[in-house]
Tab-separated table of C-alpha atoms and ligand atoms in Angstrom:
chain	number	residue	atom	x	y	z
N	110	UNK	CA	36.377	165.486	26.769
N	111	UNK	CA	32.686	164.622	27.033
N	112	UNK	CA	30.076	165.605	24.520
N	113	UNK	CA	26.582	166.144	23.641
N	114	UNK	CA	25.679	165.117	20.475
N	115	UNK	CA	22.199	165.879	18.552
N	116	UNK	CA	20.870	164.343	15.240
N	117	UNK	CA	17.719	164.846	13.494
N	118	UNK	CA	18.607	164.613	9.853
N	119	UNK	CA	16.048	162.320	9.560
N	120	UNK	CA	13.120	160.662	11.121
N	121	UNK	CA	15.126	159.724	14.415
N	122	UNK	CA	15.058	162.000	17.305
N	123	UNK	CA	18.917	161.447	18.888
N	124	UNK	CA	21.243	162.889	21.715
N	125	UNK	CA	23.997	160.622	23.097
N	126	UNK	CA	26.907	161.729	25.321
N	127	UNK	CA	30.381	160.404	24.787
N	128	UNK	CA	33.504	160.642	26.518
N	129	UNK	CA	36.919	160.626	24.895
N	130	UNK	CA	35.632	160.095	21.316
N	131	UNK	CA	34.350	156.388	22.161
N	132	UNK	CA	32.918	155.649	25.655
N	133	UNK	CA	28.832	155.794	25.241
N	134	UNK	CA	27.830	157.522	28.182
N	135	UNK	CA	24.216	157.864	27.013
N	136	UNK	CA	22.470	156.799	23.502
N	137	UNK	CA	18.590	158.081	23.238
N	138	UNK	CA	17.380	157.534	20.253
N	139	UNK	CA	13.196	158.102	19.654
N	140	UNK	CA	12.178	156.378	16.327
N	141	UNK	CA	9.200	158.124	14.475
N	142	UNK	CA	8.707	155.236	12.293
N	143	UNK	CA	5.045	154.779	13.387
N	144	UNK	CA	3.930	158.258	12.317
N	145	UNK	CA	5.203	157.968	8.846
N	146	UNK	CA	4.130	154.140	8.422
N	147	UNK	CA	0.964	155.243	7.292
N	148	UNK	CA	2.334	157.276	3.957
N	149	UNK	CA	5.098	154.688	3.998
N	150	UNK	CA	7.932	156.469	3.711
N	151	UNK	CA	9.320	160.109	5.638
N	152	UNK	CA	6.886	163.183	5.680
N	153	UNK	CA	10.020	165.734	6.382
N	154	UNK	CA	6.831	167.930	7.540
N	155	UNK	CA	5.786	165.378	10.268
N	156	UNK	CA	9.309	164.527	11.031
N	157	UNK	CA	11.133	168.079	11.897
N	158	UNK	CA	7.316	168.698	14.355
N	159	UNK	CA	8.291	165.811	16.028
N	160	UNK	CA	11.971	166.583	16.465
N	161	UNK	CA	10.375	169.686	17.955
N	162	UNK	CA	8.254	167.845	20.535
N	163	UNK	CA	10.539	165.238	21.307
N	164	UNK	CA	14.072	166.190	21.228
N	165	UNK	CA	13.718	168.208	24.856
N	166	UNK	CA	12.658	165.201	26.851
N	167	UNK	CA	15.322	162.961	24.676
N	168	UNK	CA	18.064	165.841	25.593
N	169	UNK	CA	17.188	165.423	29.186
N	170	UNK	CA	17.194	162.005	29.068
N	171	UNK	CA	20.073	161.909	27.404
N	172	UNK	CA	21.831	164.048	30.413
N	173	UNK	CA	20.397	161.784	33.141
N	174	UNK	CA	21.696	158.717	31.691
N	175	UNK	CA	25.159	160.243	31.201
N	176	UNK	CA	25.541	160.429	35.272
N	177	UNK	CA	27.081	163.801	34.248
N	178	UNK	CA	25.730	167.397	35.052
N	179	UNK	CA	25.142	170.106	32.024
N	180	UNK	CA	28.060	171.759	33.410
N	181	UNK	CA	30.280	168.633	33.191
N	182	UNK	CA	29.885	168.925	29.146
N	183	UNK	CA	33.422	170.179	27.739
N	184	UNK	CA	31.489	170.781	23.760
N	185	UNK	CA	28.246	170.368	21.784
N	186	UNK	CA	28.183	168.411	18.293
N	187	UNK	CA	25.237	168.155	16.154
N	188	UNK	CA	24.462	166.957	12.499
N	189	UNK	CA	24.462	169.878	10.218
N	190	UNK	CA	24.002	167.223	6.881
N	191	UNK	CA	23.311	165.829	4.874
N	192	UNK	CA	19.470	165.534	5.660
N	193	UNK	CA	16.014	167.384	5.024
N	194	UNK	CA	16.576	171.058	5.599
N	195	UNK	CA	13.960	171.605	8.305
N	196	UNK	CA	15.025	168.598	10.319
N	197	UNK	CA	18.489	169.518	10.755
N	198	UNK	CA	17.134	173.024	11.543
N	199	UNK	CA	15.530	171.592	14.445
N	200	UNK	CA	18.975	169.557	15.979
N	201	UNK	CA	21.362	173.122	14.775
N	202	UNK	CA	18.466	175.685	16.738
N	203	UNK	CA	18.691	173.543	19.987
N	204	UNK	CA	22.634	172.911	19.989
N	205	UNK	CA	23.161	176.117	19.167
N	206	UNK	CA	20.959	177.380	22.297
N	207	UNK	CA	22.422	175.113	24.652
N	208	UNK	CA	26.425	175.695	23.534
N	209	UNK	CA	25.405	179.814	23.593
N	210	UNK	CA	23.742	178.949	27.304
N	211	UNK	CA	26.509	176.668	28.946
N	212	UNK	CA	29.237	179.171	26.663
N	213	UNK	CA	30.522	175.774	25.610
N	214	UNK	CA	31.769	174.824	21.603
N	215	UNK	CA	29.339	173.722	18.849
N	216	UNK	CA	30.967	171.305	16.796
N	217	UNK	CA	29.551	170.781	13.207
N	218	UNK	CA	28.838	167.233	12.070
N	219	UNK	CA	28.750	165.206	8.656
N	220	UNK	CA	26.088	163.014	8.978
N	221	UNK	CA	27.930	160.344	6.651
N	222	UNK	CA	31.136	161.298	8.211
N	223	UNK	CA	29.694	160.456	11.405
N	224	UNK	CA	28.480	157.148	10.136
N	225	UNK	CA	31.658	156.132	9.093
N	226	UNK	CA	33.240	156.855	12.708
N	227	UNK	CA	30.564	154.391	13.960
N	228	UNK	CA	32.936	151.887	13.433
N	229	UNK	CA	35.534	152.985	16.084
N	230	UNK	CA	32.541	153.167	18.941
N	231	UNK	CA	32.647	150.079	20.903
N	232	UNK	CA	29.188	147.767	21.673
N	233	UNK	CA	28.893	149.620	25.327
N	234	UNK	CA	29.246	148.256	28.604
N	235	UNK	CA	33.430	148.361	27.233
N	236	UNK	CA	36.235	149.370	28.711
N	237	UNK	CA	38.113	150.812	26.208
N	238	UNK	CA	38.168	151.626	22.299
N	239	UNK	CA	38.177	148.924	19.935
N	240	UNK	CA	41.960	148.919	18.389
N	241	UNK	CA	42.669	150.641	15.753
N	242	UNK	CA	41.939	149.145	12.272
N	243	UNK	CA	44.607	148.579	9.833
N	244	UNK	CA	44.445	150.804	6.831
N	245	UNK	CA	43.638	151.832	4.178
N	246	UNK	CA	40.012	150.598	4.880
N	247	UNK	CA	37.793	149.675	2.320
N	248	UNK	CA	34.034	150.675	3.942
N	249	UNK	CA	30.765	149.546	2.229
N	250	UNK	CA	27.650	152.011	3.390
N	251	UNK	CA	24.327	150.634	3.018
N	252	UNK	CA	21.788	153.244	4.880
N	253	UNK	CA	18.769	154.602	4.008
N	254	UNK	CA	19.714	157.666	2.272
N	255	UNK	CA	23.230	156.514	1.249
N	256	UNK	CA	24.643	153.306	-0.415
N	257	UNK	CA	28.503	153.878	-1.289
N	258	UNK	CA	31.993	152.600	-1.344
N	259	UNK	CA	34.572	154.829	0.747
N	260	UNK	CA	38.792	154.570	0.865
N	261	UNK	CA	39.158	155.254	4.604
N	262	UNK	CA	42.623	156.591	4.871
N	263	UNK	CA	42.238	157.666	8.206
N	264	UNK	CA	39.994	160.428	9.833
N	265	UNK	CA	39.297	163.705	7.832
N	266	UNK	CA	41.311	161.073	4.860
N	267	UNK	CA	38.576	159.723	2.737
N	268	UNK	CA	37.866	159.119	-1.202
N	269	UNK	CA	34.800	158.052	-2.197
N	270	UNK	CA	34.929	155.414	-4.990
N	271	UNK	CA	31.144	155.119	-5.983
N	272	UNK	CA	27.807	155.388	-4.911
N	273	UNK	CA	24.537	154.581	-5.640
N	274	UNK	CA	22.891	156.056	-8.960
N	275	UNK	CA	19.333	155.707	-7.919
N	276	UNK	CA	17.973	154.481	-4.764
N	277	UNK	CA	19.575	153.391	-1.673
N	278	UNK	CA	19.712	149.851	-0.534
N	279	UNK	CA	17.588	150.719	2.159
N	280	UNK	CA	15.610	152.179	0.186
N	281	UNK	CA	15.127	149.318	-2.272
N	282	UNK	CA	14.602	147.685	0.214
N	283	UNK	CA	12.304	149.656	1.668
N	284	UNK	CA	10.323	150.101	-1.850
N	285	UNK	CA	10.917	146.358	-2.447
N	286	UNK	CA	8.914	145.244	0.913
N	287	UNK	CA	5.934	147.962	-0.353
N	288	UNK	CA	5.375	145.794	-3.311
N	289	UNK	CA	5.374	142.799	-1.356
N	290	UNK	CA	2.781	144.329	0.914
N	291	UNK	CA	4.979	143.772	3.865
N	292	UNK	CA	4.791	147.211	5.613
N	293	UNK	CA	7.631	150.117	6.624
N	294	UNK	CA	10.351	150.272	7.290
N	295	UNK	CA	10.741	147.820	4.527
N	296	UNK	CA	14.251	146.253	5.387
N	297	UNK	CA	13.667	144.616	9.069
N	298	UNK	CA	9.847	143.758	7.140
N	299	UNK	CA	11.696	141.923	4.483
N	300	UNK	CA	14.419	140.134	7.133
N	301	UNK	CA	11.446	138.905	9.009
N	302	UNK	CA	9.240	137.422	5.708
N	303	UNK	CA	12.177	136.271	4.720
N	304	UNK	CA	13.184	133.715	7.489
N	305	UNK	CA	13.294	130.280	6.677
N	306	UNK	CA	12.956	131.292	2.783
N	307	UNK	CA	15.530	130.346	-0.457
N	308	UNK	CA	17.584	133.249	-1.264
N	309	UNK	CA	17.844	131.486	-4.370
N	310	UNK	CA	14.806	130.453	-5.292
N	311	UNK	CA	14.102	133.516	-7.221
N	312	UNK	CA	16.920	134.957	-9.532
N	313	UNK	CA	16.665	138.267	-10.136
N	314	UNK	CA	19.525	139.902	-12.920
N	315	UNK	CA	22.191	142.601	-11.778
N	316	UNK	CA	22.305	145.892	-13.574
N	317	UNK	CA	24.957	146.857	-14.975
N	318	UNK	CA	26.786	150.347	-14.952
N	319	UNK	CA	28.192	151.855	-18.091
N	320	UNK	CA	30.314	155.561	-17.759
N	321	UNK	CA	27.728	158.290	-18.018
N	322	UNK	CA	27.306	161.568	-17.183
N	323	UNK	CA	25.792	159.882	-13.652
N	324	UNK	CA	28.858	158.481	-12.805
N	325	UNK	CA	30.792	161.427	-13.754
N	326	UNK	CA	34.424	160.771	-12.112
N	327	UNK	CA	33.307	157.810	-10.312
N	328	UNK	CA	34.288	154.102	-11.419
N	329	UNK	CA	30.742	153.016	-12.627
N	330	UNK	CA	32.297	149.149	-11.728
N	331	UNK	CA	32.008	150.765	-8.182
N	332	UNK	CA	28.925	152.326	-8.547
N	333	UNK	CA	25.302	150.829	-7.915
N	334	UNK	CA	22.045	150.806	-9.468
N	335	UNK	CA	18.119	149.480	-7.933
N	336	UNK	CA	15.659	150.988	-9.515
N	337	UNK	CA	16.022	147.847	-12.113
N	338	UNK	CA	15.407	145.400	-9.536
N	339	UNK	CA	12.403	147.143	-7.926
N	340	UNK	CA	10.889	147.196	-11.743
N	341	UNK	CA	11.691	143.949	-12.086
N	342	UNK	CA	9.743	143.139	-8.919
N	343	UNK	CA	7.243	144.495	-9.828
N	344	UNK	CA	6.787	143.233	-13.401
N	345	UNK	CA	7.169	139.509	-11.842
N	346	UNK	CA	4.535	140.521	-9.020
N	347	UNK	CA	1.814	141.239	-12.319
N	348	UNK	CA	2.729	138.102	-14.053
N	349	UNK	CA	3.026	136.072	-10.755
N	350	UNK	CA	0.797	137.248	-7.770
N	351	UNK	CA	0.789	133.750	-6.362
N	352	UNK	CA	4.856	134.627	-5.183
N	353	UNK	CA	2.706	136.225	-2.597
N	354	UNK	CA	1.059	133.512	-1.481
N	355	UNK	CA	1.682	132.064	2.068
N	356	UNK	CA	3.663	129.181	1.368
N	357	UNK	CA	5.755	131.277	-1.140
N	358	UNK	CA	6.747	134.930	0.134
N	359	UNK	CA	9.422	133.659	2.375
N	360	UNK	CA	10.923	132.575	-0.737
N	361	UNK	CA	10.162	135.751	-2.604
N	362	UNK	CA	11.381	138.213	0.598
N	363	UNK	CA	14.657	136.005	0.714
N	364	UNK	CA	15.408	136.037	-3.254
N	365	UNK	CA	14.769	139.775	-3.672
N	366	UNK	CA	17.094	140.643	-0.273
N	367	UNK	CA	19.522	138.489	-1.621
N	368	UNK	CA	19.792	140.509	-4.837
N	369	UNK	CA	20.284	143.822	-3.128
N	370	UNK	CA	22.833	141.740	-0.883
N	371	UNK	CA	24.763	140.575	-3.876
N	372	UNK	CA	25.078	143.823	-5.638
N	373	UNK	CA	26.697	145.155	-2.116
N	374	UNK	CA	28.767	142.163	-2.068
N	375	UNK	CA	29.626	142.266	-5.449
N	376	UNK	CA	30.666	146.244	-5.949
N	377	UNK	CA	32.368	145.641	-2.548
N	378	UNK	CA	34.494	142.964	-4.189
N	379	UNK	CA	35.568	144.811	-6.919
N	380	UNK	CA	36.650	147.513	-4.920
N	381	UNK	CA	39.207	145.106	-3.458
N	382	UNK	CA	40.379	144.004	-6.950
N	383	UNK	CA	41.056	147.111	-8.185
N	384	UNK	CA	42.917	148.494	-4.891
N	385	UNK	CA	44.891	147.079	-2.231
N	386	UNK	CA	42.856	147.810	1.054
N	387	UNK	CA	44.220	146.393	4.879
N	388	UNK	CA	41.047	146.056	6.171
N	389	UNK	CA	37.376	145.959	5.401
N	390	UNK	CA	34.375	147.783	7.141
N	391	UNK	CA	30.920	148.086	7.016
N	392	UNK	CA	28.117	150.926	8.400
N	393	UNK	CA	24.662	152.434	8.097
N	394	UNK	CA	21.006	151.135	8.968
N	395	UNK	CA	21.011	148.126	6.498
N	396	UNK	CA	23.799	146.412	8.423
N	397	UNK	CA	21.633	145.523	10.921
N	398	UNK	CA	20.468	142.694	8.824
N	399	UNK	CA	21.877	139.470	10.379
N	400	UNK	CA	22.119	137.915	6.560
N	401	UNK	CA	23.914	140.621	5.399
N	402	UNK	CA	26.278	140.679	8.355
N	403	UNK	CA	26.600	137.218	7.797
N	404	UNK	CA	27.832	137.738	4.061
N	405	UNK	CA	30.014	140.552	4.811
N	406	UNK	CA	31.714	137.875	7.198
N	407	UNK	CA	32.145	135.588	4.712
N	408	UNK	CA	33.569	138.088	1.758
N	409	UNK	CA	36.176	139.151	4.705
N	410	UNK	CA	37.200	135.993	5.463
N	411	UNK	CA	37.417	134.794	1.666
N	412	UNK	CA	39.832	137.598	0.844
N	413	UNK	CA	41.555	137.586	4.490
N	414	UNK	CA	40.970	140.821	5.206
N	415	UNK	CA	40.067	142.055	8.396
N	416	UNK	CA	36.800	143.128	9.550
N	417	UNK	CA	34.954	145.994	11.141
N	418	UNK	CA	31.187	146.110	11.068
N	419	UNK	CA	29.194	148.997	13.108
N	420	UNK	CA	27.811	147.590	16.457
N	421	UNK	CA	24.369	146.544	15.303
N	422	UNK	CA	23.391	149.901	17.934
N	423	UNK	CA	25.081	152.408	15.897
N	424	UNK	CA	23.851	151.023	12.756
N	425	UNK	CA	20.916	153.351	12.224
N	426	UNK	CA	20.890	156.787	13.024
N	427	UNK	CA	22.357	157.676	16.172
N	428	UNK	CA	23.538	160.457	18.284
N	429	UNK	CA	26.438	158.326	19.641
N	430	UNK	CA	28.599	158.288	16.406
N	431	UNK	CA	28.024	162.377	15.833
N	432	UNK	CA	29.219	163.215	19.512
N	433	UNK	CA	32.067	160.228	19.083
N	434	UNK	CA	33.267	161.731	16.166
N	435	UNK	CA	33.146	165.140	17.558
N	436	UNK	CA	34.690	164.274	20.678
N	437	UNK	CA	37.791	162.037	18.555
N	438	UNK	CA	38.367	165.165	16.058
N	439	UNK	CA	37.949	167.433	18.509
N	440	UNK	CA	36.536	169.681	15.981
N	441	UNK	CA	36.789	172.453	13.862
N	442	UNK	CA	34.426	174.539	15.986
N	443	UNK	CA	33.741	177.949	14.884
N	444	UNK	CA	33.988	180.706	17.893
N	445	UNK	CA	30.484	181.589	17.442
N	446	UNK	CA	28.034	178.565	17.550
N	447	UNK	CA	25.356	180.864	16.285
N	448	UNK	CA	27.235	181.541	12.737
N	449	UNK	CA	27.103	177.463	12.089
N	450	UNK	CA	24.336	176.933	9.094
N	451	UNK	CA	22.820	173.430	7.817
N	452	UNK	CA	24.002	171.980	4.935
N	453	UNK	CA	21.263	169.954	3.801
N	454	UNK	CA	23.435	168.445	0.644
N	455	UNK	CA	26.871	168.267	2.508
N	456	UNK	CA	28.887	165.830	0.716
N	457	UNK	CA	32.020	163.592	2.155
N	458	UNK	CA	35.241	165.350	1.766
N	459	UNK	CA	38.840	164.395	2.637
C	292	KG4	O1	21.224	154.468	8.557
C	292	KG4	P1	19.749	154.608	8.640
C	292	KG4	O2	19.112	154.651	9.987
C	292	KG4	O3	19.258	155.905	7.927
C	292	KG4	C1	19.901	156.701	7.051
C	292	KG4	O4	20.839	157.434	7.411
C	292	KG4	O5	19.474	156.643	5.890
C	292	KG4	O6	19.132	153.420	7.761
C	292	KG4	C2	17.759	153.187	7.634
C	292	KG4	C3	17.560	152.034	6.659
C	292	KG4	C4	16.115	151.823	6.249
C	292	KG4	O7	16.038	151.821	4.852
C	292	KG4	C5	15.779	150.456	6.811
C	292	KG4	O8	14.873	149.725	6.005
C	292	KG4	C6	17.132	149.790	6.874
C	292	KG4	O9	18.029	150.818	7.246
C	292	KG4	N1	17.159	148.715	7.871
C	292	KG4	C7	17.326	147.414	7.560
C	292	KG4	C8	17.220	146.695	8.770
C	292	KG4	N2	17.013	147.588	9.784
C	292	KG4	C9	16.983	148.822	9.208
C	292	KG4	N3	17.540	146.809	6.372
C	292	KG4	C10	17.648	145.476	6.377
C	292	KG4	N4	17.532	144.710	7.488
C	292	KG4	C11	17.319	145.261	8.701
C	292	KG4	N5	17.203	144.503	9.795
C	293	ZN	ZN1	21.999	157.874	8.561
């Protein structure tokens, strides 16, 4: 079964064929980071005009790569959310005209769903899937829009255990590197200043979680919280501006990733206290941070579980993972692609 796959729930402009749920024909992916650097973070106004303008050269592209015809295309997938509303709207209007055209079936997406499934695509050139994990999986998700703890029972099985209360850790991240003046996207800024620094060198307190009506059924021990550490950036940045200094930043970009790091780590761990998981895994854009792969390793190993991490490609947003997990579920497609609607505040459901 090979599909086309479209996502554009955010600032990336993606379409990616897959065969069989897992082999990567094609993986285009156009990054409009440089046209929202300057308000330094996503203008959803900029972003769905430039999903506009790029995603037909990115759809051919994505086609020519394949080594496959339009004809040869057995379905269509695309994100319908969560995302911003007129980006998705964008990715639907252009699935929907090319399943209608080749009389071929749209298959509606999860965007975290899809995410999660980027842990059965393997790092292509491969020859087959990766095997299967054992389960129940315990999966950490640090992206830019979500930071959350998932059971992974199996596909369409999932309960999600906690989430973030405030901002994401890419977004702290991302907010984080803004007050160190070290430019967007803020996480691969902050991996960069931070080479060569002490992640300990600055100690920066966790927050804790207490039941609220935030957490609402969720375990707040599984739950996360940021916004404390950004404020607490910032208060240190007014007493101490010299942190910023050249000889000193490395340290300052190391400590603060290191807290967000630890709070993963740390939620993640609990998790596996409080539940008996076969494996571990780990998705989303912030994985592609080679410390933070690093201590993912080393929580894995310490509690001899198995590991999964996202190939560092199918880390950030990606068309590969929506037409993988389109292509592995095989749907539910409704008969008319024109009757599927965006769902800009789709959650995860089992
Ligand atoms: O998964 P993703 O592409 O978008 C969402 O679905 O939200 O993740 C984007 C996030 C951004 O916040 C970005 O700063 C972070 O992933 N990120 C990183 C790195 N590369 C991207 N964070 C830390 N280290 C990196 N190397
Ligand atoms: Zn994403």
């Amino acid at each position: 079964m090979n599909v086309l796959g479209i996502e554009t729930s955010c600032d990336e402009t993606a379409a990616a064929v897959v065969a069989d749920g897992w082999k990567v024909l094609s993986n285009c992916i156009y990054s409009q980071v440089a046209s929202h650097r300057p308000y330094g973070g996503v203008v959803p106004e900029i972003a769905s005009r430039q999903h506009v303008e790029i995603l037909p050269g990115i759809l051919r592209e994505a086609i020519g790569q394949s080594g496959l015809g339009w004809d040869d295309l057995d379905a269509f997938a695309v994100t319908r959310g969560p995302g911003l509303a007129s980006s998705l709207l964008v990715g639907l209007s252009a699935a929907q005209s090319l399943a209608l055209r080749q009389r071929r079936p749209l298959i509606p997406v999860n965007h975290v769903e899809a995410h999660l499934y980027s842990l059965f695509l393997p790092e292509p050139p491969a020859a087959a899937p990766p095997p299967a994990p054992p389960l129940p999986m315990l999966v950490l998700m640090v992206s830019g829009g979500h930071t959350a703890l998932v059971r992974f029972e199996g596909l369409g099985r999932y309960r999600w255990l906690g989430q973030s209360l405030d901002d994401a850790a890419g977004e702290a991240l991302d907010k984080g590197a803004n007050l160190m003046g070290l430019g967007y996207p803020g996480g691969p800024a902050i991996e960069q200043a931070a080479a060569g620094g002490d992640p300990e060198a600055i100690s920066f307190s966790r927050t804790s979680i207490r039941a609220s009506p935030r957490t609402g059924d969720l375990d707040p021990d599984l739950c996360f919280s940021f916004s404390g550490l950004k404020t607490a950036l910032l208060y240190l940045l007014r007493r101490q501006p010299e942190l910023l200094g050249p000889d000193r930043l490395r340290h300052l970009a190391a400590s603060f990733q290191e807290a967000v790091f630890n709070t993963l780590l740390h939620r993640a761990e609990q998790a596996m206290e409080k539940d008996a998981y076969a494996s571990f895994g780990c998705v989303g854009g912030v994985l592609r941070n080679r410390r933070l792969r690093a201590r993912i390793e080393e929580a894995a190993r310490r509690r001899r579980l198995p590991l999964r991490m996202a190939p560092p490609s199918f880390c950030t947003d990606n068309a590969a993972m929506v037409a993988g997990l389109a292509g592995a579920t095989g749907g539910p497609a409704p008969a008319d692609p024109a009757a599927v609607e965006i769902r800009p505040d789709l959650r995860l459901s089992a």
